[in-house]
C-alpha cells in the first residue's frame, strides 16, 4: 500500500447496493451498467461484485468493454448500448454480445456482420421516446421493426429486447417522464403487434428504477446506484453506500512564511506563517482543476480546502498550526465515514454530477479491491445464459 494515490474500491458495498436494487426491482431482472471501466471502479471486479449481488445482465458502451468482460470469463448476457457504424460487429456477435439497433441502417449492418460471424446476432431495438439521443423516433420505428423482422426471418438476428432511455428521470416530477413511459408502451405495443416477441423490455436507469416502479418492465439498467452514489441527490441516498475512497499520501510538508503565493498563478496566498502539505493527486489523476481553491479533503483529522491551483500531478493544502508528516494519509473523497467529503459533495462544489467525479479517476491510479471474499471473486457469476 505504498502508492502515493490509491482508489480503494469496496466490492462488498457494490454487492450490497446491487442486492438492494435487485430487491427494489421486484420481478424485473437487473442489468448492472459497468461501462467506462465500471464508472471508474474497474469493470471486471465491479461486474463480479454486481453478479454476486443479484444482477444477471451487464451493460457497456464500447465493444472493447464487452470483449474485456468475456475475456475475463464472464458469460452472462452483456448488452452493448451503442452500436457504432463500421465497427467489427462480427467480433461482438461471435462473443455472444447483445447489440442495440435504433435505425434501419444499423439493423442491416448487424445482419451483415451476423452472416460473417456465422451466428445470429442478439439485438435490442431502441426507440427514442423523447431524449433525442439514440434510438428510432416515432416516424422511423415501424421501418426499424420491419427491417428487424426481415433479418430475423432470414435467421441473421434474433430480436431479444425492446428498449428506450429517460432524459429526466432524476427529476421524478418532470413532465417528460410520464410522456416517455407512454411513448415506450406505444413502441412496445407496435413492435409486438408486428410480431416481435422480446425476451426483455427495458427502460429504467438508476433514477427511474428507484422512483418509478412502473418503469421496471422486465429488466432495469442501474449504473451510478450500484457504485453507491445517488442518481437523484435531492431525494437522498436511497440507502446506497459509496464504493470508492480516494486516498493519497502526503509527499512532503513544510513551513512557509505568511504572504507566500501557492501553486501556479499564486491564486492562494498564505495568511500567516503556516504548514503546507503536498498531495500527489492532480488533474491527470482525475482531480478536477475546477476544484482549485474549492474542493475539500480530509487531512490530519480535519477538512482542508485545496490551496491554489490543482496541478497535473499534485495540489497543496494549508494545515495552519497542525502537524502532518510525509506519508500521512489524506482522504480526498469516500463514503464519509471519517468525515471526508463524498463524491457527491465534490460534484456539488464544482457544479457537476458524482458520475463525473468517480468516472474520471485516471487509469494511472491503482485500484485496491476490498471486501468480497475470494470464493465470490473466483466465480464469474450467474448461470450461463448464452449459446
Ligand atoms: C449509462 C446508462 C444507464 C445507467 O444510467 P445511470 O443513471 O448511471 O443509472 C442506463 N441505460 C443506458 C442506456 C445507459 O447508457
Coordinates of C-alpha atoms and ligand atoms in Angstrom, one line a residue:
X1 CA 0.0 0.0 0.0
X2 CA 2.8 2.4 -0.9
X3 CA 1.2 4.0 -3.9
X4 CA 1.1 7.8 -3.5
X5 CA -2.5 7.8 -4.7
X6 CA -4.9 4.9 -4.5
X7 CA -8.6 4.3 -5.2
X8 CA -9.9 1.8 -2.7
X9 CA -13.0 0.0 -4.1
X10 CA -15.3 -1.7 -1.6
X11 CA -16.7 -4.7 -3.6
X12 CA -18.9 -5.6 -0.6
X13 CA -20.6 -2.2 -1.0
X14 CA -21.2 -2.8 -4.7
X15 CA -22.6 -6.2 -3.9
X16 CA -24.8 -4.8 -1.2
X17 CA -26.0 -1.9 -3.4
X18 CA -26.9 -4.4 -6.1
X19 CA -28.7 -6.6 -3.6
X20 CA -30.8 -3.6 -2.5
X21 CA -31.5 -2.7 -6.2
X22 CA -32.4 -6.3 -7.0
X23 CA -34.9 -6.2 -4.2
X24 CA -36.3 -2.9 -5.4
X25 CA -36.6 -4.2 -8.9
X26 CA -39.1 -6.8 -7.8
X27 CA -39.8 -9.2 -10.7
X28 CA -37.5 -7.3 -13.1
X29 CA -34.0 -8.6 -13.8
X30 CA -31.1 -6.3 -13.1
X31 CA -28.5 -5.2 -15.7
X32 CA -25.5 -3.7 -13.9
X33 CA -24.0 -1.0 -16.1
X34 CA -20.2 -1.4 -16.0
X35 CA -19.3 0.9 -18.9
X36 CA -16.4 3.4 -18.6
X37 CA -14.4 0.8 -16.6
X38 CA -17.3 0.4 -14.1
X39 CA -17.7 4.2 -13.7
X40 CA -14.0 4.2 -12.7
X41 CA -14.3 1.4 -10.2
X42 CA -12.8 -1.4 -12.5
X43 CA -15.2 -3.1 -14.9
X44 CA -14.4 -6.7 -14.2
X45 CA -14.3 -6.6 -10.4
X46 CA -17.4 -4.4 -10.4
X47 CA -19.2 -6.8 -12.7
X48 CA -18.3 -9.8 -10.5
X49 CA -19.5 -8.0 -7.3
X50 CA -22.7 -6.9 -9.1
X51 CA -23.4 -10.5 -10.2
X52 CA -22.7 -11.7 -6.7
X53 CA -25.4 -9.1 -5.6
X54 CA -28.0 -10.5 -7.9
X55 CA -27.5 -8.8 -11.2
X56 CA -28.0 -11.2 -14.2
X57 CA -27.1 -8.9 -17.1
X58 CA -24.2 -6.4 -17.7
X59 CA -24.2 -3.3 -19.8
X60 CA -21.3 -1.5 -21.5
X61 CA -20.9 1.2 -24.1
X62 CA -17.9 0.1 -26.2
X63 CA -17.2 -3.2 -27.9
X64 CA -13.8 -3.3 -26.2
X65 CA -15.5 -3.1 -22.9
X66 CA -17.8 -6.0 -23.8
X67 CA -14.9 -8.2 -25.0
X68 CA -13.0 -7.4 -21.8
X69 CA -15.8 -9.0 -19.8
X70 CA -15.9 -12.1 -22.0
X71 CA -12.0 -12.3 -21.9
X72 CA -12.4 -12.4 -18.1
X73 CA -14.6 -15.4 -18.4
X74 CA -17.9 -13.7 -17.6
X75 CA -20.7 -15.5 -19.5
X76 CA -23.9 -13.7 -18.6
X77 CA -25.7 -11.6 -21.2
X78 CA -23.9 -8.4 -22.0
X79 CA -25.6 -5.5 -23.8
X80 CA -23.5 -3.0 -25.8
X81 CA -25.7 0.1 -25.6
X82 CA -24.2 2.0 -28.5
X83 CA -23.6 0.3 -31.9
X84 CA -21.0 2.3 -33.8
X85 CA -21.3 2.1 -37.6
X86 CA -18.4 0.5 -39.3
X87 CA -17.2 -1.4 -36.3
X88 CA -16.3 -5.1 -36.5
X89 CA -19.7 -6.2 -35.1
X90 CA -18.9 -9.9 -36.1
X91 CA -16.4 -9.9 -33.2
X92 CA -19.1 -8.9 -30.7
X93 CA -21.6 -11.3 -32.3
X94 CA -19.1 -14.2 -32.1
X95 CA -18.6 -13.4 -28.4
X96 CA -22.3 -13.5 -27.8
X97 CA -22.7 -9.8 -27.1
X98 CA -26.2 -8.3 -27.4
X99 CA -26.3 -5.3 -29.7
X100 CA -28.6 -2.2 -29.8
X101 CA -30.2 -1.1 -33.0
X102 CA -32.0 2.2 -33.4
X103 CA -32.0 2.6 -37.2
X104 CA -32.6 0.5 -40.3
X105 CA -29.0 1.0 -41.4
X106 CA -27.7 -0.4 -38.1
X107 CA -30.1 -3.4 -38.3
X108 CA -28.8 -4.2 -41.7
X109 CA -25.2 -3.7 -40.7
X110 CA -25.7 -6.1 -37.8
X111 CA -27.4 -8.6 -40.1
X112 CA -24.4 -8.5 -42.5
X113 CA -22.0 -9.0 -39.6
X114 CA -24.0 -11.9 -38.4
X115 CA -23.6 -13.6 -41.8
X116 CA -19.9 -13.2 -41.4
X117 CA -19.9 -14.4 -37.8
X118 CA -22.0 -17.4 -38.9
X119 CA -24.2 -16.9 -35.9
X120 CA -27.5 -15.0 -35.3
X121 CA -27.0 -11.6 -33.6
X122 CA -29.0 -10.9 -30.4
X123 CA -30.5 -7.5 -31.0
X124 CA -32.3 -5.0 -28.8
X125 CA -34.3 -2.4 -30.8
X126 CA -34.2 1.1 -29.3
X127 CA -37.0 3.6 -29.5
X128 CA -36.3 7.3 -29.0
X129 CA -39.2 8.2 -26.7
X130 CA -38.1 11.8 -26.1
X131 CA -34.5 12.0 -25.2
X132 CA -33.5 12.8 -28.8
X133 CA -30.2 10.9 -28.4
X134 CA -30.0 7.3 -29.6
X135 CA -32.9 5.2 -30.9
X136 CA -35.5 5.4 -33.6
X137 CA -38.0 8.3 -33.5
X138 CA -41.7 7.6 -33.8
X139 CA -41.6 8.1 -37.6
X140 CA -38.8 5.6 -38.1
X141 CA -39.8 3.0 -35.6
X142 CA -42.1 1.0 -38.0
X143 CA -39.3 0.7 -40.6
X144 CA -36.8 -0.4 -37.9
X145 CA -39.2 -3.1 -36.6
X146 CA -39.9 -4.2 -40.2
X147 CA -36.1 -4.4 -41.0
X148 CA -35.5 -6.4 -37.8
X149 CA -38.3 -8.8 -38.5
X150 CA -37.0 -9.3 -42.1
X151 CA -33.5 -10.0 -40.8
X152 CA -34.9 -12.3 -38.1
X153 CA -36.9 -14.3 -40.8
X154 CA -33.5 -14.9 -42.6
X155 CA -32.0 -16.2 -39.4
X156 CA -29.5 -13.4 -39.1
X157 CA -30.7 -11.7 -36.0
X158 CA -32.9 -12.5 -33.0
X159 CA -34.8 -9.6 -31.6
X160 CA -34.4 -10.2 -27.9
X161 CA -35.1 -6.7 -26.5
X162 CA -37.1 -3.6 -26.8
X163 CA -35.7 -0.5 -25.1
X164 CA -35.6 3.2 -24.6
X165 CA -33.9 5.7 -22.2
X166 CA -35.1 8.5 -20.0
X167 CA -33.9 12.1 -20.3
X168 CA -35.1 13.4 -16.9
X169 CA -35.7 10.5 -14.6
X170 CA -33.5 12.2 -11.9
X171 CA -36.3 14.8 -11.7
X172 CA -39.2 12.5 -10.9
X173 CA -41.9 15.2 -11.4
X174 CA -40.6 16.2 -14.8
X175 CA -43.5 16.0 -17.3
X176 CA -41.2 14.2 -19.8
X177 CA -41.1 11.1 -17.6
X178 CA -44.8 10.0 -18.0
X179 CA -44.6 11.1 -21.7
X180 CA -41.6 8.8 -22.3
X181 CA -43.3 6.0 -20.4
X182 CA -46.4 6.3 -22.6
X183 CA -44.2 6.5 -25.7
X184 CA -42.4 3.4 -24.7
X185 CA -45.6 1.5 -24.1
X186 CA -46.8 2.5 -27.6
X187 CA -43.5 1.5 -29.2
X188 CA -43.6 -1.9 -27.5
X189 CA -47.3 -2.4 -28.5
X190 CA -46.5 -1.6 -32.1
X191 CA -43.5 -4.0 -32.2
X192 CA -45.4 -6.8 -30.5
X193 CA -48.4 -6.4 -32.8
X194 CA -45.9 -6.6 -35.8
X195 CA -44.7 -9.9 -34.4
X196 CA -41.7 -9.1 -32.2
X197 CA -41.6 -11.4 -29.1
X198 CA -39.0 -9.8 -26.9
X199 CA -37.3 -11.6 -24.1
X200 CA -36.9 -8.3 -22.2
X201 CA -38.4 -4.8 -22.4
X202 CA -36.3 -2.3 -20.6
X203 CA -36.3 1.5 -19.9
X204 CA -35.2 2.4 -16.4
X205 CA -31.8 3.8 -15.3
X206 CA -30.9 4.1 -11.6
X207 CA -33.2 7.2 -11.1
X208 CA -36.2 5.7 -12.8
X209 CA -35.9 2.3 -11.1
X210 CA -35.7 3.9 -7.7
X211 CA -38.5 6.4 -8.2
X212 CA -40.9 4.9 -10.8
X213 CA -41.7 1.2 -10.3
X214 CA -44.0 1.4 -13.4
X215 CA -40.8 1.8 -15.4
X216 CA -39.3 -1.5 -14.4
X217 CA -40.8 -3.8 -17.2
X218 CA -38.7 -7.0 -17.5
X219 CA -35.2 -5.5 -16.9
X220 CA -33.7 -2.4 -15.2
X221 CA -30.4 -0.9 -16.0
X222 CA -28.9 0.8 -12.9
X223 CA -25.4 2.3 -13.2
X224 CA -24.5 5.0 -10.7
X225 CA -26.6 3.4 -7.9
X226 CA -24.6 0.2 -8.0
X227 CA -21.5 2.2 -7.1
X228 CA -23.4 3.7 -4.1
X229 CA -23.9 7.2 -5.4
X230 CA -27.4 8.7 -5.6
X231 CA -28.9 9.2 -9.0
X232 CA -31.2 11.9 -7.6
X233 CA -29.2 13.5 -4.7
X234 CA -32.0 16.0 -3.9
X235 CA -34.1 12.9 -2.9
X236 CA -31.4 11.4 -0.6
X237 CA -29.1 8.4 -0.7
X238 CA -31.7 5.6 -1.1
X239 CA -29.7 3.6 1.4
X240 CA -26.8 3.2 -1.0
X241 CA -23.1 3.1 0.1
X242 CA -20.4 4.7 -1.9
X243 CA -17.8 2.1 -3.0
X244 CA -14.9 4.3 -3.9
X245 CA -12.5 6.0 -1.4
X246 CA -9.6 8.0 -3.0
X247 CA -6.6 8.2 -0.7
X248 CA -3.3 10.0 -1.2
X249 CA -0.1 10.0 0.9
X250 CA 1.5 13.3 1.7
X251 CA 4.6 13.7 -0.4
X252 CA 6.1 16.5 1.7
X253 CA 5.3 19.1 4.3
X254 CA 7.0 22.3 5.2
X255 CA 6.6 25.6 6.9
X256 CA 6.3 28.8 4.8
X257 CA 6.1 32.4 5.8
X258 CA 2.9 34.5 5.7
X259 CA 2.3 36.1 2.3
X260 CA 3.6 33.1 0.3
X261 CA 2.0 32.6 -3.1
X262 CA 1.0 28.9 -3.5
X263 CA 1.0 26.9 -6.7
X264 CA 0.6 28.1 -10.3
X265 CA -0.7 31.6 -10.7
X266 CA -0.4 32.3 -7.0
X267 CA -4.2 32.1 -6.7
X268 CA -3.8 31.4 -3.0
X269 CA -1.6 33.3 -0.6
X270 CA -0.8 32.2 3.0
X271 CA -2.4 34.5 5.6
X272 CA 0.4 33.9 8.1
X273 CA 3.3 31.5 8.8
X274 CA 1.8 28.1 8.2
X275 CA 2.4 24.5 7.3
X276 CA 1.8 23.4 3.7
X277 CA 1.5 19.8 2.6
X278 CA 1.9 18.5 -0.9
X279 CA -0.7 15.9 -2.0
X280 CA 0.3 13.8 -5.0
X281 CA -3.0 13.9 -6.8
X282 CA -3.7 16.1 -9.8
X283 CA -5.9 16.6 -12.8
X284 CA -4.1 13.8 -14.6
X285 CA -5.5 11.5 -11.9
X286 CA -9.0 13.0 -12.2
X287 CA -8.9 15.7 -9.6
X288 CA -10.8 18.4 -11.3
X289 CA -8.8 21.6 -11.9
X290 CA -12.1 23.4 -11.4
X291 CA -11.7 22.4 -7.8
X292 CA -8.7 24.7 -7.3
X293 CA -9.3 26.7 -4.0
X294 CA -12.7 25.0 -3.7
X295 CA -12.6 21.2 -3.0
X296 CA -12.0 19.9 0.5
X297 CA -10.1 16.9 1.6
X298 CA -9.7 15.2 5.0
X299 CA -6.1 15.7 6.3
X300 CA -4.8 15.5 9.9
X301 CA -8.3 14.9 11.2
X302 CA -9.9 18.0 9.6
X303 CA -11.4 19.2 6.4
X304 CA -8.9 21.3 4.4
X305 CA -9.6 23.2 1.2
X306 CA -7.2 22.8 -1.7
X307 CA -4.9 25.8 -1.6
X308 CA -4.3 27.3 -5.0
X309 CA -4.4 25.5 -8.3
X310 CA -4.8 21.8 -8.9
X311 CA -1.7 20.9 -11.0
X312 CA -1.3 17.9 -13.3
X313 CA 0.1 15.6 -10.7
X314 CA -0.3 17.4 -7.3
X315 CA -2.0 20.0 -5.2
X316 CA -1.2 21.8 -1.9
X317 CA -3.2 22.1 1.3
X318 CA -2.7 24.6 4.1
X319 CA -2.5 23.0 7.6
X320 CA -2.2 26.2 9.6
X321 CA -0.7 25.2 13.0
X322 CA -1.5 21.5 12.6
X323 CA 1.1 18.8 12.2
X324 CA 1.3 16.5 9.2
X325 CA 4.1 14.2 8.1
X326 CA 5.2 12.8 4.7
X327 CA 3.4 9.5 4.2
X328 CA 0.3 10.5 6.2
X329 CA -3.0 9.7 4.6
X330 CA -5.2 12.3 3.0
X331 CA -8.7 11.2 2.1
X332 CA -9.9 13.0 -1.0
X333 CA -13.4 11.6 -1.0
X334 CA -15.2 8.4 0.2
X335 CA -18.3 7.3 1.9
X336 CA -17.9 9.9 4.6
X337 CA -17.2 7.5 7.5
X338 CA -14.3 9.5 8.8
X339 CA -15.6 13.0 8.0
X340 CA -14.2 13.0 4.5
X341 CA -16.2 14.6 1.6
X342 CA -18.3 12.4 -0.6
X343 CA -18.0 12.3 -4.4
X344 CA -21.4 14.0 -4.3
X345 CA -20.0 16.9 -2.2
X346 CA -17.2 17.3 -4.7
X347 CA -19.7 17.3 -7.5
X348 CA -21.9 19.9 -5.8
X349 CA -18.9 22.1 -5.1
X350 CA -17.8 22.4 -8.7
X351 CA -21.2 22.1 -10.5
X352 CA -21.1 18.6 -11.9
X353 CA -22.5 15.2 -11.0
X354 CA -21.0 12.4 -8.9
X355 CA -20.8 10.3 -12.1
X356 CA -18.1 12.5 -13.5
X357 CA -16.1 12.6 -10.2
X358 CA -15.6 8.8 -10.0
X359 CA -15.5 8.1 -13.7
X360 CA -12.7 10.5 -14.4
X361 CA -10.3 9.0 -11.8
X362 CA -7.5 8.2 -14.2
X363 CA -6.0 5.0 -15.4
X364 CA -2.7 5.6 -13.6
X365 CA -4.4 5.5 -10.2
X366 CA -4.2 1.9 -8.9
X367 CA -7.4 0.4 -7.6
X368 CA -7.2 -1.6 -4.4
X369 CA -10.1 -4.1 -4.1
X370 CA -11.5 -5.0 -0.7
X371 CA -14.5 -6.5 0.9
X372 CA -15.6 -9.5 -1.2
X373 CA -14.4 -13.0 -0.3
X374 CA -12.2 -14.9 -2.7
X375 CA -14.9 -17.5 -3.1
X376 CA -17.1 -14.9 -4.8
X377 CA -14.2 -13.5 -6.8
X378 CA -13.5 -17.0 -8.1
X379 CA -16.8 -17.4 -9.7
X380 CA -17.6 -15.2 -12.7
X381 CA -21.2 -15.4 -11.6
X382 CA -24.6 -16.4 -12.8
X383 CA -25.8 -19.3 -14.9
X384 CA -24.6 -19.4 -18.5
X385 CA -27.5 -17.9 -20.5
X386 CA -26.0 -17.7 -23.9
X387 CA -25.4 -20.4 -26.6
Ligands
LIG1 C1 -25.3 4.6 -18.6 C2 -26.7 4.0 -18.9 C3 -27.6 3.6 -17.9 C4 -27.3 3.8 -16.4 O1 -27.6 5.1 -16.1 P1 -27.4 5.6 -14.5 O2 -28.0 6.9 -14.5 O3 -26.0 5.5 -14.2 O4 -28.2 4.6 -13.7 C5 -28.7 3.0 -18.3 N1 -29.1 2.8 -19.6 C6 -28.2 3.2 -20.6 C7 -28.7 3.0 -22.0 C8 -27.0 3.9 -20.3 O5 -26.2 4.3 -21.3

